[in-house]
mmCIF file of C-alpha atoms in Angstrom:
data_model
loop_
_atom_site.group_PDB
_atom_site.id
_atom_site.type_symbol
_atom_site.label_atom_id
_atom_site.label_comp_id
_atom_site.label_asym_id
_atom_site.label_seq_id
_atom_site.Cartn_x
_atom_site.Cartn_y
_atom_site.Cartn_z
ATOM 1 C CA MET A 4 20.660 -85.098 -5.396
ATOM 2 C CA THR A 5 17.002 -86.770 -5.485
ATOM 3 C CA LEU A 6 16.750 -85.364 -1.867
ATOM 4 C CA GLY A 7 18.272 -81.774 -2.602
ATOM 5 C CA ARG A 8 15.787 -81.604 -5.280
ATOM 6 C CA ASP A 9 12.748 -82.556 -3.240
ATOM 7 C CA LEU A 10 13.684 -80.322 -0.435
ATOM 8 C CA ALA A 11 14.437 -77.117 -3.222
ATOM 9 C CA GLU A 12 11.101 -77.955 -4.488
ATOM 10 C CA LEU A 13 9.021 -78.423 -1.134
ATOM 11 C CA THR A 14 10.751 -75.355 0.071
ATOM 12 C CA ALA A 15 9.754 -73.475 -2.584
ATOM 13 C CA GLY A 16 6.373 -74.937 -2.277
ATOM 14 C CA VAL A 17 6.594 -73.642 1.770
ATOM 15 C CA ASP A 18 7.348 -70.238 0.082
ATOM 16 C CA ARG A 19 4.572 -69.895 -1.828
ATOM 17 C CA LEU A 20 2.103 -70.877 0.664
ATOM 18 C CA TYR A 21 3.724 -68.246 3.055
ATOM 19 C CA ARG A 22 3.188 -65.510 0.363
ATOM 20 C CA ASP A 23 -0.093 -66.539 -0.055
ATOM 21 C CA GLY A 24 -1.146 -65.941 3.271
ATOM 22 C CA LEU A 25 0.766 -62.643 4.090
ATOM 23 C CA THR A 26 -2.079 -60.039 4.155
ATOM 24 C CA GLU A 27 0.373 -56.710 5.144
ATOM 25 C CA ALA A 28 2.380 -55.147 2.262
ATOM 26 C CA SER A 29 6.530 -54.302 3.761
ATOM 27 C CA GLU A 30 9.926 -54.519 2.128
ATOM 28 C CA LEU A 31 10.533 -57.941 4.662
ATOM 29 C CA ASN A 32 7.542 -59.507 3.743
ATOM 30 C CA SER A 33 8.049 -58.941 -0.068
ATOM 31 C CA GLU A 34 11.110 -60.986 0.151
ATOM 32 C CA GLY A 35 8.742 -64.209 1.457
ATOM 33 C CA LEU A 36 10.948 -66.932 2.852
ATOM 34 C CA ILE A 37 13.292 -67.182 -0.333
ATOM 35 C CA PRO A 38 14.520 -63.965 -1.169
ATOM 36 C CA VAL A 39 17.018 -65.625 -3.635
ATOM 37 C CA ALA A 40 17.306 -68.233 -5.943
ATOM 38 C CA VAL A 41 20.104 -68.574 -8.310
ATOM 39 C CA ALA A 42 18.693 -70.851 -10.142
ATOM 40 C CA ASP A 43 14.927 -72.038 -11.113
ATOM 41 C CA VAL A 44 12.943 -74.101 -8.741
ATOM 42 C CA ALA A 45 9.473 -75.092 -9.766
ATOM 43 C CA PRO A 46 7.413 -75.129 -6.489
ATOM 44 C CA ARG A 47 5.880 -78.264 -5.283
ATOM 45 C CA PRO A 48 2.270 -77.574 -5.262
ATOM 46 C CA LEU A 49 0.869 -77.437 -1.854
ATOM 47 C CA ARG A 50 -2.690 -77.067 -1.097
ATOM 48 C CA ASP A 51 -2.368 -76.386 2.842
ATOM 49 C CA TRP A 52 -0.051 -76.523 5.349
ATOM 50 C CA ALA A 53 -0.949 -80.069 6.668
ATOM 51 C CA GLU A 54 -0.113 -81.167 3.234
ATOM 52 C CA ALA A 55 3.342 -79.482 3.102
ATOM 53 C CA LEU A 56 4.279 -80.786 6.736
ATOM 54 C CA ASP A 57 3.322 -84.338 5.587
ATOM 55 C CA ALA A 58 5.444 -83.836 2.700
ATOM 56 C CA LEU A 59 8.488 -82.300 4.339
ATOM 57 C CA HIS A 60 8.247 -85.482 7.022
ATOM 58 C CA ALA A 61 8.077 -88.039 4.342
ATOM 59 C CA LEU A 62 10.972 -86.378 3.096
ATOM 60 C CA HIS A 63 12.991 -86.081 6.539
ATOM 61 C CA ALA A 64 11.941 -89.932 7.147
ATOM 62 C CA ARG A 65 14.134 -90.553 3.926
ATOM 63 C CA ILE A 66 17.546 -88.908 4.928
ATOM 64 C CA ALA A 67 18.942 -91.600 6.651
ATOM 65 C CA SER A 68 18.773 -94.152 4.121
ATOM 66 C CA GLU A 69 18.990 -91.838 1.250
ATOM 67 C CA ALA A 70 22.114 -89.452 1.964
ATOM 68 C CA THR A 71 25.186 -90.254 -0.271
ATOM 69 C CA ASP A 72 27.757 -89.449 3.291
ATOM 70 C CA ALA A 73 27.776 -88.241 6.178
ATOM 71 C CA HIS A 74 28.134 -84.596 5.818
ATOM 72 C CA ALA A 75 24.810 -84.492 3.594
ATOM 73 C CA ALA A 76 22.873 -87.003 5.883
ATOM 74 C CA GLY A 77 23.586 -83.961 8.616
ATOM 75 C CA TRP A 78 22.978 -80.869 6.044
ATOM 76 C CA LEU A 79 19.669 -82.308 4.917
ATOM 77 C CA ASP A 80 18.369 -83.207 8.314
ATOM 78 C CA GLU A 81 19.142 -80.132 9.662
ATOM 79 C CA MET A 82 17.845 -77.948 6.845
ATOM 80 C CA THR A 83 14.686 -80.162 6.507
ATOM 81 C CA GLY A 84 13.879 -80.064 10.180
ATOM 82 C CA SER A 85 14.349 -76.045 10.291
ATOM 83 C CA VAL A 86 11.782 -75.633 7.266
ATOM 84 C CA ILE A 87 9.382 -77.873 8.943
ATOM 85 C CA SER A 88 9.859 -75.904 12.005
ATOM 86 C CA LEU A 89 9.133 -72.652 9.916
ATOM 87 C CA ALA A 90 6.040 -74.412 8.024
ATOM 88 C CA ARG A 91 4.677 -75.391 11.599
ATOM 89 C CA MET A 92 4.953 -71.611 12.445
ATOM 90 C CA PHE A 93 3.291 -70.748 9.099
ATOM 91 C CA SER A 94 0.494 -72.626 9.752
ATOM 92 C CA GLY A 95 -0.522 -70.851 13.003
ATOM 93 C CA GLU A 96 1.311 -73.337 15.885
ATOM 94 C CA ARG A 97 3.266 -71.115 18.411
ATOM 95 C CA ILE A 98 6.489 -71.657 18.816
ATOM 96 C CA GLY A 99 8.612 -70.057 21.612
ATOM 97 C CA PHE A 100 11.836 -67.856 20.891
ATOM 98 C CA ALA A 101 14.076 -70.136 22.444
ATOM 99 C CA GLN A 102 12.652 -73.308 20.331
ATOM 100 C CA ARG A 103 13.089 -71.271 17.270
ATOM 101 C CA LEU A 104 16.784 -70.837 17.824
ATOM 102 C CA LYS A 105 17.356 -74.561 18.222
ATOM 103 C CA ASP A 106 14.998 -75.766 15.625
ATOM 104 C CA GLN A 107 15.078 -73.209 12.721
ATOM 105 C CA LEU A 108 18.199 -71.300 13.202
ATOM 106 C CA ARG A 109 20.164 -74.711 14.906
ATOM 107 C CA VAL A 110 22.349 -73.079 17.196
ATOM 108 C CA VAL A 111 22.461 -73.403 20.769
ATOM 109 C CA THR A 112 23.173 -69.889 21.890
ATOM 110 C CA THR A 113 20.413 -67.835 24.464
ATOM 111 C CA VAL A 114 22.653 -65.220 26.062
ATOM 112 C CA ILE A 115 25.692 -64.493 25.319
ATOM 113 C CA PRO A 116 27.577 -64.107 28.252
ATOM 114 C CA ASP A 117 29.583 -61.429 30.072
ATOM 115 C CA THR A 118 32.629 -63.087 29.369
ATOM 116 C CA VAL A 119 32.748 -63.596 25.864
ATOM 117 C CA LEU A 120 31.295 -59.344 25.801
ATOM 118 C CA ASP A 121 34.142 -58.629 27.955
ATOM 119 C CA GLY A 122 36.746 -60.242 25.442
ATOM 120 C CA TYR A 123 35.726 -58.035 22.637
ATOM 121 C CA ARG A 124 36.077 -54.951 25.244
ATOM 122 C CA ALA A 125 39.494 -55.897 26.037
ATOM 123 C CA GLU A 126 40.590 -56.204 22.384
ATOM 124 C CA LEU A 127 38.563 -52.467 21.601
ATOM 125 C CA ARG A 128 40.636 -51.602 24.510
ATOM 126 C CA ASP A 129 44.368 -53.194 23.394
ATOM 127 C CA ALA A 130 43.743 -51.585 19.516
ATOM 128 C CA LEU A 131 42.550 -48.019 20.739
ATOM 129 C CA ASP A 132 45.402 -47.534 23.274
ATOM 130 C CA ALA A 133 47.408 -48.446 20.294
ATOM 131 C CA LEU A 134 45.781 -45.965 18.295
ATOM 132 C CA GLY A 135 46.374 -43.631 20.918
ATOM 133 C CA TYR A 136 42.833 -43.209 22.401
ATOM 134 C CA ARG A 137 43.892 -44.267 26.021
ATOM 135 C CA THR A 138 42.026 -41.993 28.412
ATOM 136 C CA GLY A 139 40.827 -45.312 30.432
ATOM 137 C CA ASP A 140 37.159 -44.407 29.833
ATOM 138 C CA LEU A 141 36.534 -47.151 27.225
ATOM 139 C CA ALA A 142 33.223 -45.566 26.400
ATOM 140 C CA GLY A 143 34.517 -42.215 25.593
ATOM 141 C CA ASP A 144 37.340 -43.372 23.667
ATOM 142 C CA VAL A 145 35.249 -45.813 21.214
ATOM 143 C CA ARG A 146 32.643 -42.557 20.860
ATOM 144 C CA ARG A 147 36.130 -40.298 19.974
ATOM 145 C CA TRP A 148 37.884 -42.948 17.907
ATOM 146 C CA GLU A 149 34.635 -43.655 16.082
ATOM 147 C CA ALA A 150 33.711 -39.842 15.227
ATOM 148 C CA ASP A 151 37.474 -39.224 14.228
ATOM 149 C CA ARG A 152 37.342 -41.812 11.775
ATOM 150 C CA ARG A 153 33.452 -41.200 10.425
ATOM 151 C CA VAL A 154 33.717 -40.926 6.461
ATOM 152 C CA PRO A 155 31.322 -37.578 5.640
ATOM 153 C CA GLU A 156 28.375 -38.674 4.276
ATOM 154 C CA ALA A 157 28.949 -37.145 0.683
ATOM 155 C CA GLU A 158 32.038 -39.371 0.490
ATOM 156 C CA VAL A 159 30.794 -43.086 1.813
ATOM 157 C CA ILE A 160 29.395 -44.398 -1.558
ATOM 158 C CA ALA A 161 32.845 -43.620 -3.252
ATOM 159 C CA ARG A 162 35.151 -45.018 -0.380
ATOM 160 C CA LEU A 163 32.326 -48.432 -0.684
ATOM 161 C CA ALA A 164 33.280 -48.805 -3.977
ATOM 162 C CA ALA A 165 37.229 -48.054 -3.604
ATOM 163 C CA LEU A 166 37.006 -50.477 -1.137
ATOM 164 C CA SER A 167 35.151 -53.078 -2.846
ATOM 165 C CA ARG A 168 37.435 -52.812 -5.416
ATOM 166 C CA GLU A 169 40.308 -53.943 -3.518
ATOM 167 C CA ALA A 170 38.536 -56.591 -1.879
ATOM 168 C CA GLN A 171 37.982 -57.813 -5.096
ATOM 169 C CA GLU A 172 41.330 -58.126 -5.991
ATOM 170 C CA ARG A 173 42.074 -59.847 -2.819
ATOM 171 C CA SER A 174 38.894 -62.155 -3.263
ATOM 172 C CA ARG A 175 40.782 -63.186 -6.915
ATOM 173 C CA ARG A 176 43.779 -64.504 -5.402
ATOM 174 C CA LEU A 177 42.781 -65.273 -2.186
ATOM 175 C CA VAL A 178 39.034 -67.058 -2.441
ATOM 176 C CA LEU A 179 37.176 -67.022 -5.348
ATOM 177 C CA ASP A 180 37.729 -65.832 -8.587
ATOM 178 C CA ILE A 181 34.403 -64.738 -9.922
ATOM 179 C CA GLY A 182 35.827 -62.823 -12.920
ATOM 180 C CA ASP A 183 34.520 -59.304 -13.262
ATOM 181 C CA ASP A 184 30.874 -59.768 -11.799
ATOM 182 C CA TRP A 185 30.289 -56.855 -9.878
ATOM 183 C CA ILE A 186 27.704 -55.031 -7.179
ATOM 184 C CA GLU A 187 27.602 -51.299 -7.601
ATOM 185 C CA PRO A 188 27.258 -49.553 -4.350
ATOM 186 C CA VAL A 189 23.935 -47.170 -4.179
ATOM 187 C CA GLY A 190 22.646 -44.914 -1.614
ATOM 188 C CA VAL A 191 19.227 -45.629 0.160
ATOM 189 C CA HIS A 192 17.378 -44.276 2.634
ATOM 190 C CA ASP A 193 13.873 -45.611 5.508
ATOM 191 C CA LYS A 194 15.480 -49.005 4.926
ATOM 192 C CA PRO A 195 15.404 -51.686 7.878
ATOM 193 C CA TYR A 196 18.621 -52.488 7.289
ATOM 194 C CA SER A 197 22.292 -50.995 6.818
ATOM 195 C CA ALA A 198 23.140 -52.510 3.543
ATOM 196 C CA TYR A 199 22.068 -55.342 1.768
ATOM 197 C CA CYS A 200 23.147 -57.369 -1.236
ATOM 198 C CA ASP A 201 20.795 -57.182 -4.309
ATOM 199 C CA TYR A 202 22.439 -59.687 -5.873
ATOM 200 C CA PRO A 203 19.740 -60.265 -9.068
ATOM 201 C CA GLY A 204 20.224 -56.460 -9.213
ATOM 202 C CA ARG A 205 23.593 -56.237 -8.716
ATOM 203 C CA ARG A 206 23.334 -53.323 -6.104
ATOM 204 C CA LEU A 207 24.884 -52.952 -2.753
ATOM 205 C CA TRP A 208 22.254 -50.789 -0.857
ATOM 206 C CA LEU A 209 23.608 -48.853 1.455
ATOM 207 C CA ASN A 210 21.711 -46.780 3.974
ATOM 208 C CA LEU A 211 22.879 -43.223 4.269
ATOM 209 C CA GLU A 212 21.145 -43.000 7.491
ATOM 210 C CA PHE A 213 23.601 -44.346 9.441
ATOM 211 C CA ASP A 214 27.103 -43.092 10.045
ATOM 212 C CA TYR A 215 29.913 -45.258 8.801
ATOM 213 C CA THR A 216 33.791 -44.975 9.842
ATOM 214 C CA GLU A 217 36.547 -46.536 7.113
ATOM 215 C CA ALA A 218 36.441 -49.681 9.745
ATOM 216 C CA ALA A 219 32.472 -50.164 9.169
ATOM 217 C CA LEU A 220 32.374 -49.912 5.803
ATOM 218 C CA LYS A 221 35.111 -52.047 4.683
ATOM 219 C CA HIS A 222 33.328 -54.728 6.878
ATOM 220 C CA LEU A 223 30.442 -53.739 4.546
ATOM 221 C CA ALA A 224 32.900 -54.245 1.159
ATOM 222 C CA THR A 225 33.660 -57.565 2.326
ATOM 223 C CA HIS A 226 30.165 -58.908 3.913
ATOM 224 C CA GLU A 227 27.967 -57.973 1.182
ATOM 225 C CA ALA A 228 30.286 -58.184 -1.669
ATOM 226 C CA PHE A 229 34.185 -59.868 -1.905
ATOM 227 C CA PRO A 230 34.234 -62.590 -0.361
ATOM 228 C CA GLY A 231 30.666 -62.292 1.225
ATOM 229 C CA HIS A 232 27.495 -62.643 -0.623
ATOM 230 C CA LEU A 233 28.110 -62.151 -3.849
ATOM 231 C CA VAL A 234 31.124 -64.343 -4.182
ATOM 232 C CA HIS A 235 29.152 -67.131 -2.198
ATOM 233 C CA LEU A 236 26.051 -66.876 -4.344
ATOM 234 C CA ALA A 237 27.786 -66.849 -7.504
ATOM 235 C CA ARG A 238 29.986 -69.958 -6.662
ATOM 236 C CA ARG A 239 26.663 -71.714 -5.740
ATOM 237 C CA GLU A 240 25.103 -70.504 -8.805
ATOM 238 C CA ALA A 241 28.099 -72.067 -10.931
ATOM 239 C CA LEU A 242 27.769 -75.186 -8.866
ATOM 240 C CA VAL A 243 24.234 -75.433 -9.193
ATOM 241 C CA ALA A 244 24.357 -75.151 -12.670
ATOM 242 C CA ARG A 245 27.576 -77.860 -13.499
ATOM 243 C CA GLY A 246 25.724 -80.076 -11.202
ATOM 244 C CA GLU A 247 28.130 -80.198 -8.510
ATOM 245 C CA MET A 248 25.946 -78.885 -6.020
ATOM 246 C CA SER A 249 22.322 -79.971 -5.294
ATOM 247 C CA LEU A 250 19.520 -77.566 -5.888
ATOM 248 C CA GLU A 251 18.684 -76.539 -2.212
ATOM 249 C CA GLY A 252 22.073 -74.983 -2.976
ATOM 250 C CA ALA A 253 20.659 -72.303 -5.338
ATOM 251 C CA GLN A 254 17.939 -70.972 -2.296
ATOM 252 C CA VAL A 255 18.681 -68.474 0.380
ATOM 253 C CA VAL A 256 16.193 -69.783 3.201
ATOM 254 C CA THR A 257 15.733 -67.236 5.438
ATOM 255 C CA ASN A 258 15.917 -67.871 9.065
ATOM 256 C CA SER A 259 16.916 -70.962 8.511
ATOM 257 C CA ALA A 260 19.824 -73.551 9.572
ATOM 258 C CA SER A 261 21.545 -72.338 6.382
ATOM 259 C CA SER A 262 21.214 -68.610 7.741
ATOM 260 C CA PRO A 263 23.814 -68.828 10.148
ATOM 261 C CA LEU A 264 26.900 -69.772 8.098
ATOM 262 C CA PHE A 265 25.417 -67.087 4.888
ATOM 263 C CA GLU A 266 26.271 -64.545 7.275
ATOM 264 C CA GLY A 267 29.191 -65.842 8.772
ATOM 265 C CA ILE A 268 31.300 -66.397 5.866
ATOM 266 C CA ALA A 269 30.496 -62.719 4.672
ATOM 267 C CA ASP A 270 30.988 -61.586 8.250
ATOM 268 C CA ASN A 271 34.832 -63.353 8.272
ATOM 269 C CA GLY A 272 35.117 -61.717 4.838
ATOM 270 C CA ILE A 273 38.296 -58.964 6.277
ATOM 271 C CA ASP A 274 39.822 -62.593 7.564
ATOM 272 C CA LEU A 275 39.741 -64.498 4.343
ATOM 273 C CA LEU A 276 41.075 -61.722 2.630
ATOM 274 C CA ASP A 277 44.053 -61.443 4.991
ATOM 275 C CA TRP A 278 43.256 -58.065 5.673
ATOM 276 C CA ILE A 279 43.312 -56.983 9.066
ATOM 277 C CA ASP A 280 45.953 -54.551 8.599
ATOM 278 C CA GLY A 281 46.764 -53.119 12.144
ATOM 279 C CA PRO A 282 44.480 -52.180 15.336
ATOM 280 C CA GLU A 283 42.389 -50.064 13.164
ATOM 281 C CA ASP A 284 40.799 -53.225 11.909
ATOM 282 C CA VAL A 285 41.222 -55.072 15.059
ATOM 283 C CA ALA A 286 38.664 -52.190 16.700
ATOM 284 C CA GLY A 287 36.662 -52.595 14.024
ATOM 285 C CA ILE A 288 36.113 -56.039 13.830
ATOM 286 C CA ALA A 289 35.810 -56.013 18.009
ATOM 287 C CA LEU A 290 33.027 -53.479 17.763
ATOM 288 C CA GLN A 291 31.731 -55.466 15.369
ATOM 289 C CA ARG A 292 31.126 -58.369 16.918
ATOM 290 C CA LEU A 293 30.360 -56.685 20.675
ATOM 291 C CA ARG A 294 27.503 -54.831 19.129
ATOM 292 C CA SER A 295 26.261 -58.300 17.358
ATOM 293 C CA ALA A 296 26.265 -60.303 20.306
ATOM 294 C CA LEU A 297 24.555 -57.210 22.566
ATOM 295 C CA ARG A 298 21.953 -57.364 20.059
ATOM 296 C CA CYS A 299 21.285 -61.280 20.551
ATOM 297 C CA ASN A 300 21.005 -60.419 23.793
ATOM 298 C CA ALA A 301 18.343 -57.643 22.849
ATOM 299 C CA ALA A 302 16.590 -60.263 21.557
ATOM 300 C CA TRP A 303 16.238 -62.574 23.841
ATOM 301 C CA MET A 304 15.313 -59.384 26.470
ATOM 302 C CA VAL A 305 12.156 -59.092 24.074
ATOM 303 C CA PHE A 306 10.963 -62.396 23.401
ATOM 304 C CA GLU A 307 11.732 -64.376 26.655
ATOM 305 C CA GLN A 308 11.761 -61.709 29.258
ATOM 306 C CA GLY A 309 9.202 -59.771 27.951
ATOM 307 C CA LYS A 310 10.911 -56.473 27.588
ATOM 308 C CA SER A 311 9.671 -54.248 24.771
ATOM 309 C CA ILE A 312 12.083 -53.423 21.756
ATOM 310 C CA GLU A 313 12.806 -49.546 23.413
ATOM 311 C CA ASP A 314 13.895 -51.085 26.838
ATOM 312 C CA ALA A 315 15.919 -53.452 25.438
ATOM 313 C CA ALA A 316 17.634 -50.858 23.239
ATOM 314 C CA ASN A 317 17.999 -48.764 25.932
ATOM 315 C CA ALA A 318 19.338 -52.046 28.266
ATOM 316 C CA ILE A 319 22.219 -52.185 25.620
ATOM 317 C CA ALA A 320 22.469 -48.796 24.198
ATOM 318 C CA ASP A 321 25.934 -47.912 27.059
ATOM 319 C CA GLY A 322 27.571 -51.122 26.470
ATOM 320 C CA SER A 323 27.395 -51.055 22.541
ATOM 321 C CA TYR A 324 28.666 -47.341 22.962
ATOM 322 C CA GLN A 325 25.720 -45.993 20.636
ATOM 323 C CA ASP A 326 22.881 -43.674 21.657
ATOM 324 C CA ALA A 327 19.125 -45.284 22.154
ATOM 325 C CA HIS A 328 17.849 -44.194 19.050
ATOM 326 C CA LYS A 329 20.589 -45.802 16.473
ATOM 327 C CA THR A 330 20.669 -48.931 19.052
ATOM 328 C CA GLN A 331 17.050 -49.456 18.634
ATOM 329 C CA ARG A 332 17.161 -48.843 14.739
ATOM 330 C CA ARG A 333 19.782 -51.676 14.609
ATOM 331 C CA LEU A 334 16.924 -53.736 15.837
ATOM 332 C CA ALA A 335 14.212 -53.486 13.487
ATOM 333 C CA PHE A 336 14.018 -57.168 12.553
ATOM 334 C CA LEU A 337 12.525 -58.047 16.042
ATOM 335 C CA SER A 338 9.284 -56.313 14.756
ATOM 336 C CA HIS A 339 9.239 -58.911 11.875
ATOM 337 C CA GLU A 340 7.761 -62.584 12.770
ATOM 338 C CA LEU A 341 10.202 -64.469 10.200
ATOM 339 C CA ARG A 342 12.969 -62.544 10.828
ATOM 340 C CA ALA A 343 12.557 -61.938 14.732
ATOM 341 C CA PRO A 344 15.579 -64.645 15.496
ATOM 342 C CA PHE A 345 17.881 -63.471 12.736
ATOM 343 C CA LEU A 346 20.095 -61.314 14.566
ATOM 344 C CA TYR A 347 21.253 -64.775 15.902
ATOM 345 C CA ALA A 348 22.546 -65.686 12.265
ATOM 346 C CA TYR A 349 25.323 -63.194 12.585
ATOM 347 C CA TRP A 350 26.646 -63.634 15.490
ATOM 348 C CA CYS A 351 26.187 -67.453 15.810
ATOM 349 C CA GLY A 352 27.509 -67.612 12.267
ATOM 350 C CA ASP A 353 30.450 -65.361 12.505
ATOM 351 C CA ASP A 354 31.398 -67.493 15.855
ATOM 352 C CA ALA A 355 31.004 -70.659 14.268
ATOM 353 C CA VAL A 356 33.369 -69.709 11.106
ATOM 354 C CA ARG A 357 35.684 -67.822 13.169
ATOM 355 C CA ARG A 358 36.148 -71.059 14.974
ATOM 356 C CA PHE A 359 36.774 -73.217 11.918
ATOM 357 C CA LEU A 360 39.350 -70.596 10.372
ATOM 358 C CA ASP A 361 41.080 -70.521 13.425
ATOM 359 C CA ARG A 362 40.920 -74.655 13.674
ATOM 360 C CA THR A 363 42.114 -74.810 10.260
ATOM 361 C CA ARG A 364 44.976 -72.177 10.044
ATOM 362 C CA GLY A 365 48.014 -74.961 9.215
ATOM 363 C CA ARG A 366 45.575 -76.344 6.193
ATOM 364 C CA ASP A 367 45.500 -75.772 2.901
ATOM 365 C CA ARG A 368 44.005 -73.011 1.990
ATOM 366 C CA ARG A 369 42.344 -74.290 -1.116
ATOM 367 C CA ALA A 370 40.565 -76.929 1.248
ATOM 368 C CA VAL A 371 39.420 -74.598 3.498
ATOM 369 C CA VAL A 372 37.866 -72.595 0.947
ATOM 370 C CA THR A 373 36.206 -75.356 -0.742
ATOM 371 C CA GLU A 374 34.958 -76.190 2.201
ATOM 372 C CA LEU A 375 32.998 -73.203 3.344
ATOM 373 C CA TYR A 376 32.178 -71.959 -0.425
ATOM 374 C CA ASP A 377 31.485 -75.686 -2.143
ATOM 375 C CA ARG A 378 29.478 -77.177 0.474
ATOM 376 C CA MET A 379 26.400 -76.271 2.534
ATOM 377 C CA HIS A 380 26.558 -76.096 6.073
ATOM 378 C CA THR A 381 25.201 -75.300 9.465
ATOM 379 C CA PRO A 382 27.365 -74.527 12.458
ATOM 380 C CA ALA A 383 26.656 -78.100 13.716
ATOM 381 C CA THR A 384 28.067 -79.625 10.269
ATOM 382 C CA LEU A 385 30.997 -76.838 10.110
ATOM 383 C CA GLN A 386 32.082 -78.195 13.427
ATOM 384 C CA ALA A 387 32.544 -81.396 12.180
ATOM 385 C CA ALA A 388 34.102 -80.233 8.649
ATOM 386 C CA LEU A 389 38.191 -81.028 8.101
ATOM 387 C CA VAL A 390 38.598 -82.909 11.326
ATOM 388 C CA ASP A 391 41.567 -84.950 11.070
#
């Protein structure tokens, strides 16, 4: 596990250099490159970006000969390459948005095509028809359904907690049992996110400035807690502590090759819990995926087509079945240099894990869970996993 330890220490060193160079105080800046680490990692002392890049390239050159197997070689190659690209950007090198998607997130997606968007709309149409929302105007039906299912703000936290308890019980049986570990939902305001898993503090911060339907809260309970980020990080913490996962698995590295799978496992939480109970859940999942895809396309408009964030929000608002103000609020990451491509981590990760779950429906469930939670993955390494 020497390669993994070296990568972890170098990534921590890059994080320290990055933080030292930040001049503006903000919530996102305060998280640095590594917002969470579930084990102590001593940052490699690095004088400057030239030394950091030399050390990373030297590590990269060792992977082919020192990696223990093909999976480790693929994972370490992509993750080290990702950190190299991040370090180059932090050093002042200008890297285009499309190149950042390839080099940092390690995804090949650019613009998500209408064929995919129309597929989500067809799923949404069928589900709303089954629920009795069948005027023929999909936009109007979505808005009426969301208005009817909106949870009053005064009840949101209690409802999220109740859904999280049910998700916890299902996760114990069907995914991983992490004992009584719990993440307490707490309402907040004026945040750049709708929800956030504060793993060290064991809090699920929910932005009460947004409206939430029952389906949206169910998604957040599974994404942020069970079997999403809380379970995933608890598992990685336990594996690293026992020496069963190498040290780089202890780090959450923002906008890196690990990000799509971190978000993708969480986004597929309802499926992993066998909790798709009917058309309400089908509609919620389809709408979540549609909006996630359109946010990626908005990011592309901003960074590859030169649109303003406001214009990009206006361009996708109607297709998202949201007003332009709410849509723009969901694009907050686009204003932050490090996190600008991060919206792609959600959709690309969700798509990668969904394809993996579809492909492995007939496989032993424990093997599928072990592959997802006990090994670090990128979309490419997951595509190669459990292939007969």
